[in-house]
Amino acid sequence: MSQDRSQVWAVVPAAGYGTRLRPHTHTRPKALVQVAGQPIIGHIIDQLELLEVSRIVLVVGYMGAPIVEYVQRRGCFSRVESVQQEELLGLGHAIYLTRDVVGADPMLMVYGDTVFRADLDAVLRASADGMVGVKTVDDPSRFGVVVEEGGRVRQLLEKPEHFVSDRAIVGVNLISASELLFSCLEELISGEVRTRGEFQLTDALQGMVDHGAALGTFPVEEWFDCGTQEALLETNRHLLESTPVPAHATDSVVVPPVHIDPSATVAQSVVGPYVSIGAGAEVNRSVIRNSIIGEEAVVENAMLEDSLVGFQAVVRGRPSRLNVGDLSEIVG
């Protein structure tokens, strides 16, 4: 039975510290780190907007206010709610904190540090208590995994030590039986049942199965974890390839695919391939490849490759591979 999309809540956990993306996450939350011309969470909102999901609840913590403000500015949702996760006790705990907002309504969970592509329109028409997004991976020991029999989920395990399945849970799930999920999460939390020190969503989904819930799966064709510099640059490359945009420059060579914000200035430079240049940035007399240049950054007389340059950072005269945080300056 198709979901009434006006009743679906998008639930986006985005409370993590993003330690693997430092120094950039010293000054902004991971969900607002730029990739392919907008914040990570901006790409998530693009997908939700296409689905006409009109309500969202954000689970925030570290520097959470800017995330909420960004989502509100996008103006895509009739309701924007947020809950605070004071202690990072796991994904299951983060989802549990939304219970008073979501109630019995269906929820579409999208993890706030991933960029994905999947046929969620079909998922919202599925008749099941829940649908778990999965992707085949080479190293299932790094993920929660699903064992499915006859089109129905039978077992879910968090980071199994021994192989049981290579179908990983990758961060997009639809739960129709929300009350049952919250009940299973409450059992874990009240009973202090933790896996690897945290309250795991995977264990609560297994609880739903144990209570007789019908869970299915759906394929996530493209999924990118933006948790490291290398992963962020890989995501940037892919998104630029799949959504080419016009680029403008003065007395310069642009090698597509490239994203240059309309308010950015590029002069006497060679830019690309796989370069994103943020709003208000300035690039002069430089060569840049496979890099992300943040908003209002300045790059002059430099040669950069495989680099991240943060908000209002300044790089002058230094051929390098760099990871430069916000408001920093490097002069060669």
CSV table of C-alpha atoms in Angstrom, one decimal:
chain,number,residue,atom,x,y,z
A,1,MET,CA,0.0,0.0,0.0
A,2,SER,CA,1.4,3.4,-1.0
A,3,GLN,CA,2.4,5.8,1.8
A,4,ASP,CA,0.6,9.1,2.2
A,5,ARG,CA,3.7,11.2,1.7
A,6,SER,CA,2.2,14.1,3.7
A,7,GLN,CA,2.4,11.8,6.7
A,8,VAL,CA,6.0,10.6,6.2
A,9,TRP,CA,8.7,12.0,8.4
A,10,ALA,CA,12.2,12.2,7.0
A,11,VAL,CA,14.5,11.4,10.0
A,12,VAL,CA,18.1,12.5,9.5
A,13,PRO,CA,20.7,11.7,12.2
A,14,ALA,CA,23.4,14.3,12.0
A,15,ALA,CA,24.9,14.6,15.5
A,16,GLY,CA,28.4,13.1,14.9
A,17,TYR,CA,31.7,15.0,15.4
A,18,GLY,CA,33.1,14.1,12.0
A,19,THR,CA,36.6,13.5,13.5
A,20,ARG,CA,37.9,11.9,10.3
A,21,LEU,CA,37.2,15.1,8.4
A,22,ARG,CA,39.2,17.4,10.7
A,23,PRO,CA,40.3,20.2,10.4
A,24,HIS,CA,37.1,21.1,8.5
A,25,THR,CA,34.8,19.8,11.2
A,26,HIS,CA,36.5,22.0,13.9
A,27,THR,CA,34.5,24.9,12.5
A,28,ARG,CA,31.4,23.3,11.0
A,29,PRO,CA,29.4,20.1,11.4
A,30,LYS,CA,30.1,17.3,8.9
A,31,ALA,CA,26.6,17.6,7.3
A,32,LEU,CA,27.6,21.1,6.1
A,33,VAL,CA,30.9,20.2,4.6
A,34,GLN,CA,30.8,21.0,0.9
A,35,VAL,CA,30.8,18.5,-1.9
A,36,ALA,CA,30.0,19.1,-5.6
A,37,GLY,CA,28.7,22.6,-5.0
A,38,GLN,CA,26.6,22.3,-1.8
A,39,PRO,CA,26.7,20.8,1.7
A,40,ILE,CA,26.4,17.0,2.1
A,41,ILE,CA,22.9,17.4,3.6
A,42,GLY,CA,21.9,19.5,0.6
A,43,HIS,CA,22.2,16.5,-1.7
A,44,ILE,CA,20.0,14.5,0.8
A,45,ILE,CA,17.4,17.3,0.7
A,46,ASP,CA,17.5,17.2,-3.1
A,47,GLN,CA,16.4,13.6,-3.0
A,48,LEU,CA,13.7,14.2,-0.3
A,49,GLU,CA,12.3,17.1,-2.3
A,50,LEU,CA,11.9,14.9,-5.4
A,51,LEU,CA,9.9,12.5,-3.3
A,52,GLU,CA,7.6,15.3,-2.0
A,53,VAL,CA,8.3,14.4,1.6
A,54,SER,CA,7.3,17.5,3.4
A,55,ARG,CA,8.3,16.9,7.1
A,56,ILE,CA,11.8,16.4,8.5
A,57,VAL,CA,13.2,15.8,12.0
A,58,LEU,CA,17.0,16.4,12.4
A,59,VAL,CA,18.9,14.7,15.2
A,60,VAL,CA,21.7,17.1,16.0
A,61,GLY,CA,24.4,17.6,18.6
A,62,TYR,CA,27.8,19.2,17.9
A,63,MET,CA,27.2,22.5,16.2
A,64,GLY,CA,23.7,21.5,15.4
A,65,ALA,CA,22.1,24.9,15.0
A,66,PRO,CA,23.7,25.7,11.6
A,67,ILE,CA,22.3,22.4,10.3
A,68,VAL,CA,18.8,23.3,11.3
A,69,GLU,CA,19.2,26.8,10.0
A,70,TYR,CA,20.4,25.5,6.6
A,71,VAL,CA,17.4,23.1,6.3
A,72,GLN,CA,15.0,25.9,7.2
A,73,ARG,CA,16.5,28.2,4.6
A,74,ARG,CA,16.1,25.6,1.9
A,75,GLY,CA,12.3,26.0,2.4
A,76,CYS,CA,11.4,22.5,1.2
A,77,PHE,CA,9.5,21.3,4.2
A,78,SER,CA,6.2,22.3,5.8
A,79,ARG,CA,7.7,21.2,9.2
A,80,VAL,CA,11.3,21.2,10.3
A,81,GLU,CA,11.8,19.8,13.8
A,82,SER,CA,15.0,19.0,15.7
A,83,VAL,CA,16.0,16.9,18.7
A,84,GLN,CA,19.3,17.1,20.6
A,85,GLN,CA,21.5,14.1,21.1
A,86,GLU,CA,23.6,15.1,24.1
A,87,GLU,CA,25.6,11.9,24.2
A,88,LEU,CA,26.6,9.9,21.1
A,89,LEU,CA,25.2,6.6,22.2
A,90,GLY,CA,24.7,5.1,18.8
A,91,LEU,CA,22.4,5.3,15.8
A,92,GLY,CA,19.6,3.4,17.5
A,93,HIS,CA,19.7,6.0,20.4
A,94,ALA,CA,19.6,8.8,17.8
A,95,ILE,CA,16.5,7.4,16.1
A,96,TYR,CA,14.8,6.7,19.5
A,97,LEU,CA,15.1,10.4,20.4
A,98,THR,CA,12.7,11.3,17.6
A,99,ARG,CA,9.8,9.2,19.0
A,100,ASP,CA,7.8,12.1,20.4
A,101,VAL,CA,7.9,13.8,17.0
A,102,VAL,CA,7.3,10.9,14.7
A,103,GLY,CA,4.9,9.0,16.8
A,104,ALA,CA,3.1,6.3,14.8
A,105,ASP,CA,3.7,8.0,11.4
A,106,PRO,CA,6.0,6.3,8.8
A,107,MET,CA,9.5,7.5,8.7
A,108,LEU,CA,12.2,7.6,6.0
A,109,MET,CA,15.6,7.5,7.7
A,110,VAL,CA,18.5,9.0,5.8
A,111,TYR,CA,21.9,9.1,7.6
A,112,GLY,CA,23.2,12.7,7.5
A,113,ASP,CA,26.7,11.9,6.3
A,114,THR,CA,25.9,9.9,3.2
A,115,VAL,CA,25.0,10.7,-0.4
A,116,PHE,CA,22.8,8.1,-2.1
A,117,ARG,CA,20.8,7.3,-5.2
A,118,ALA,CA,17.9,4.8,-5.0
A,119,ASP,CA,14.4,4.4,-6.4
A,120,LEU,CA,12.7,5.7,-3.2
A,121,ASP,CA,9.5,6.5,-5.1
A,122,ALA,CA,9.0,2.7,-5.5
A,123,VAL,CA,10.0,2.1,-1.9
A,124,LEU,CA,7.3,4.5,-0.6
A,125,ARG,CA,4.7,2.3,-2.5
A,126,ALA,CA,5.9,-0.9,-0.9
A,127,SER,CA,3.6,-2.9,1.4
A,128,ALA,CA,5.7,-3.9,4.3
A,129,ASP,CA,6.4,-3.0,8.0
A,130,GLY,CA,9.7,-1.7,6.8
A,131,MET,CA,12.2,-1.6,3.9
A,132,VAL,CA,15.9,-1.6,4.4
A,133,GLY,CA,18.3,-0.1,1.9
A,134,VAL,CA,21.1,-2.5,1.0
A,135,LYS,CA,24.2,-2.6,-1.2
A,136,THR,CA,26.6,-5.4,-1.9
A,137,VAL,CA,30.0,-4.6,-0.4
A,138,ASP,CA,33.5,-6.2,-0.5
A,139,ASP,CA,34.1,-6.0,3.3
A,140,PRO,CA,30.8,-6.7,5.1
A,141,SER,CA,32.6,-6.8,8.5
A,142,ARG,CA,32.6,-2.9,8.4
A,143,PHE,CA,28.7,-2.8,8.2
A,144,GLY,CA,25.5,-4.0,9.5
A,145,VAL,CA,24.3,-6.7,7.1
A,146,VAL,CA,21.0,-8.4,6.2
A,147,VAL,CA,20.2,-12.0,5.6
A,148,GLU,CA,17.0,-12.4,3.5
A,149,GLU,CA,15.0,-15.5,2.6
A,150,GLY,CA,12.1,-15.6,0.2
A,151,GLY,CA,12.0,-11.8,-0.1
A,152,ARG,CA,11.8,-11.2,3.7
A,153,VAL,CA,14.5,-10.2,6.1
A,154,ARG,CA,15.3,-13.0,8.6
A,155,GLN,CA,18.4,-11.7,10.3
A,156,LEU,CA,20.3,-8.5,10.8
A,157,LEU,CA,23.8,-8.4,12.3
A,158,GLU,CA,26.1,-5.4,13.2
A,159,LYS,CA,29.6,-5.8,11.8
A,160,PRO,CA,29.8,-9.6,11.9
A,161,GLU,CA,33.2,-11.2,12.5
A,162,HIS,CA,32.3,-14.1,10.3
A,163,PHE,CA,30.7,-13.9,6.9
A,164,VAL,CA,26.9,-14.3,6.9
A,165,SER,CA,26.0,-11.8,4.1
A,166,ASP,CA,27.6,-9.2,1.8
A,167,ARG,CA,24.4,-7.1,1.7
A,168,ALA,CA,25.2,-4.1,3.8
A,169,ILE,CA,22.8,-1.7,5.4
A,170,VAL,CA,23.9,1.6,3.9
A,171,GLY,CA,21.9,4.3,5.5
A,172,VAL,CA,18.4,4.7,3.9
A,173,ASN,CA,15.5,2.9,5.5
A,174,LEU,CA,11.7,3.2,5.4
A,175,ILE,CA,9.8,2.2,8.5
A,176,SER,CA,6.0,2.0,8.4
A,177,ALA,CA,5.6,0.3,11.8
A,178,SER,CA,7.3,3.1,13.7
A,179,GLU,CA,5.7,2.4,17.0
A,180,LEU,CA,7.1,-1.2,16.9
A,181,LEU,CA,10.6,0.1,16.1
A,182,PHE,CA,10.5,2.6,19.0
A,183,SER,CA,9.3,-0.1,21.3
A,184,CYS,CA,12.2,-2.3,20.3
A,185,LEU,CA,14.6,0.6,20.7
A,186,GLU,CA,13.2,1.2,24.2
A,187,GLU,CA,13.8,-2.4,25.1
A,188,LEU,CA,17.5,-2.1,24.1
A,189,ILE,CA,18.0,1.2,25.9
A,190,SER,CA,16.1,0.4,29.1
A,191,GLY,CA,17.9,-3.0,29.2
A,192,GLU,CA,21.3,-1.5,28.5
A,193,VAL,CA,21.7,-3.8,25.5
A,194,ARG,CA,24.6,-2.5,23.5
A,195,THR,CA,26.6,-3.8,20.6
A,196,ARG,CA,30.2,-2.5,20.4
A,197,GLY,CA,29.3,-0.1,23.2
A,198,GLU,CA,26.3,1.6,21.4
A,199,PHE,CA,22.6,1.1,21.0
A,200,GLN,CA,22.4,-0.2,17.4
A,201,LEU,CA,19.6,0.4,15.0
A,202,THR,CA,20.5,-3.0,13.5
A,203,ASP,CA,19.6,-4.7,16.8
A,204,ALA,CA,16.2,-2.9,17.0
A,205,LEU,CA,15.4,-3.9,13.4
A,206,GLN,CA,16.2,-7.5,14.4
A,207,GLY,CA,13.8,-7.0,17.3
A,208,MET,CA,11.1,-6.0,14.8
A,209,VAL,CA,11.7,-9.3,12.9
A,210,ASP,CA,11.6,-11.3,16.1
A,211,HIS,CA,8.2,-9.7,16.9
A,212,GLY,CA,6.9,-10.8,13.5
A,213,ALA,CA,7.3,-7.7,11.5
A,214,ALA,CA,7.6,-8.1,7.7
A,215,LEU,CA,10.8,-6.3,6.6
A,216,GLY,CA,12.0,-6.3,3.0
A,217,THR,CA,15.0,-4.8,1.2
A,218,PHE,CA,15.6,-2.5,-1.7
A,219,PRO,CA,18.8,-1.8,-3.6
A,220,VAL,CA,20.7,1.4,-3.2
A,221,GLU,CA,22.4,1.8,-6.5
A,222,GLU,CA,24.9,4.5,-5.5
A,223,TRP,CA,26.0,5.2,-1.9
A,224,PHE,CA,28.9,7.3,-0.7
A,225,ASP,CA,30.1,7.7,2.8
A,226,CYS,CA,31.6,11.2,3.1
A,227,GLY,CA,33.5,10.5,6.3
A,228,THR,CA,37.1,11.0,5.1
A,229,GLN,CA,39.0,13.4,2.7
A,230,GLU,CA,39.5,10.6,0.2
A,231,ALA,CA,35.8,9.6,0.3
A,232,LEU,CA,34.7,13.2,0.0
A,233,LEU,CA,36.8,13.7,-3.1
A,234,GLU,CA,35.5,10.4,-4.6
A,235,THR,CA,31.9,11.6,-4.0
A,236,ASN,CA,32.7,14.9,-5.5
A,237,ARG,CA,34.1,13.2,-8.6
A,238,HIS,CA,31.0,11.0,-9.0
A,239,LEU,CA,28.5,13.8,-8.5
A,240,LEU,CA,30.2,16.1,-10.9
A,241,GLU,CA,30.2,13.3,-13.5
A,242,SER,CA,26.5,12.5,-13.0
A,243,THR,CA,25.2,16.1,-12.8
A,244,PRO,CA,27.4,18.3,-15.1
A,245,VAL,CA,26.9,22.0,-14.7
A,246,PRO,CA,28.2,25.0,-16.7
A,247,ALA,CA,31.4,26.6,-15.5
A,248,HIS,CA,32.6,30.2,-16.0
A,249,ALA,CA,36.1,31.5,-15.9
A,250,THR,CA,38.2,34.4,-17.3
A,251,ASP,CA,41.3,33.8,-19.5
A,252,SER,CA,41.3,30.2,-18.1
A,253,VAL,CA,41.1,26.6,-19.2
A,254,VAL,CA,38.3,24.6,-17.7
A,255,VAL,CA,38.5,20.8,-18.0
A,256,PRO,CA,35.1,19.3,-17.2
A,257,PRO,CA,33.5,18.1,-15.1
A,258,VAL,CA,33.8,21.2,-12.9
A,259,HIS,CA,31.5,23.1,-10.6
A,260,ILE,CA,32.2,26.8,-10.2
A,261,ASP,CA,29.7,28.8,-8.1
A,262,PRO,CA,28.3,31.8,-10.1
A,263,SER,CA,29.6,34.1,-7.4
A,264,ALA,CA,33.2,32.7,-7.6
A,265,THR,CA,36.0,34.2,-9.6
A,266,VAL,CA,38.4,32.2,-11.6
A,267,ALA,CA,41.1,33.9,-13.7
A,268,GLN,CA,44.2,32.9,-15.6
A,269,SER,CA,44.0,29.3,-14.3
A,270,VAL,CA,43.6,25.7,-15.3
A,271,VAL,CA,40.8,24.1,-13.4
A,272,GLY,CA,39.7,20.5,-13.6
A,273,PRO,CA,38.8,17.8,-14.0
A,274,TYR,CA,36.8,17.1,-10.8
A,275,VAL,CA,37.0,20.5,-9.1
A,276,SER,CA,34.3,22.2,-7.1
A,277,ILE,CA,34.7,25.9,-6.3
A,278,GLY,CA,32.4,27.4,-3.7
A,279,ALA,CA,30.5,30.6,-3.4
A,280,GLY,CA,32.6,33.8,-3.3
A,281,ALA,CA,35.9,31.9,-3.8
A,282,GLU,CA,38.8,33.4,-5.8
A,283,VAL,CA,41.2,31.4,-7.9
A,284,ASN,CA,44.0,33.2,-9.7
A,285,ARG,CA,47.0,32.0,-11.7
A,286,SER,CA,46.6,28.5,-10.4
A,287,VAL,CA,46.3,24.9,-11.5
A,288,ILE,CA,43.7,22.8,-9.7
A,289,ARG,CA,42.7,19.2,-10.2
A,290,ASN,CA,40.5,16.8,-8.2
A,291,SER,CA,39.9,19.2,-5.4
A,292,ILE,CA,37.2,21.1,-3.4
A,293,ILE,CA,37.7,24.8,-2.8
A,294,GLY,CA,35.4,26.1,-0.1
A,295,GLU,CA,33.3,29.2,0.0
A,296,GLU,CA,35.2,32.5,0.1
A,297,ALA,CA,38.5,30.7,-0.1
A,298,VAL,CA,41.4,32.3,-2.0
A,299,VAL,CA,43.9,30.3,-4.1
A,300,GLU,CA,46.7,32.2,-5.9
A,301,ASN,CA,49.8,31.1,-7.7
A,302,ALA,CA,49.3,27.6,-6.6
A,303,MET,CA,49.2,24.1,-8.0
A,304,LEU,CA,46.7,21.8,-6.1
A,305,GLU,CA,45.7,18.2,-6.6
A,306,ASP,CA,43.6,15.9,-4.4
A,307,SER,CA,43.0,18.8,-2.0
A,308,LEU,CA,40.4,20.2,0.3
A,309,VAL,CA,40.5,24.0,1.0
A,310,GLY,CA,38.1,25.2,3.6
A,311,PHE,CA,35.9,28.2,4.1
A,312,GLN,CA,37.8,31.5,3.9
A,313,ALA,CA,41.1,29.7,3.8
A,314,VAL,CA,44.0,31.2,1.8
A,315,VAL,CA,46.5,29.3,-0.2
A,316,ARG,CA,49.3,31.2,-2.0
A,317,GLY,CA,52.2,30.0,-4.0
A,318,ARG,CA,52.3,26.4,-2.9
A,319,PRO,CA,52.2,23.3,-5.3
A,320,SER,CA,50.8,20.7,-2.9
A,321,ARG,CA,48.3,18.1,-1.9
A,322,LEU,CA,46.5,20.0,0.9
A,323,ASN,CA,43.8,19.6,3.5
A,324,VAL,CA,43.3,23.2,4.7
A,325,GLY,CA,40.7,23.9,7.3
A,326,ASP,CA,38.4,26.9,7.5
A,327,LEU,CA,39.8,30.4,8.1
A,328,SER,CA,43.4,29.1,7.6
A,329,GLU,CA,46.3,30.6,5.6
A,330,ILE,CA,49.1,28.9,3.8
A,331,VAL,CA,51.7,31.0,2.0
A,332,GLY,CA,54.5,29.3,-0.1
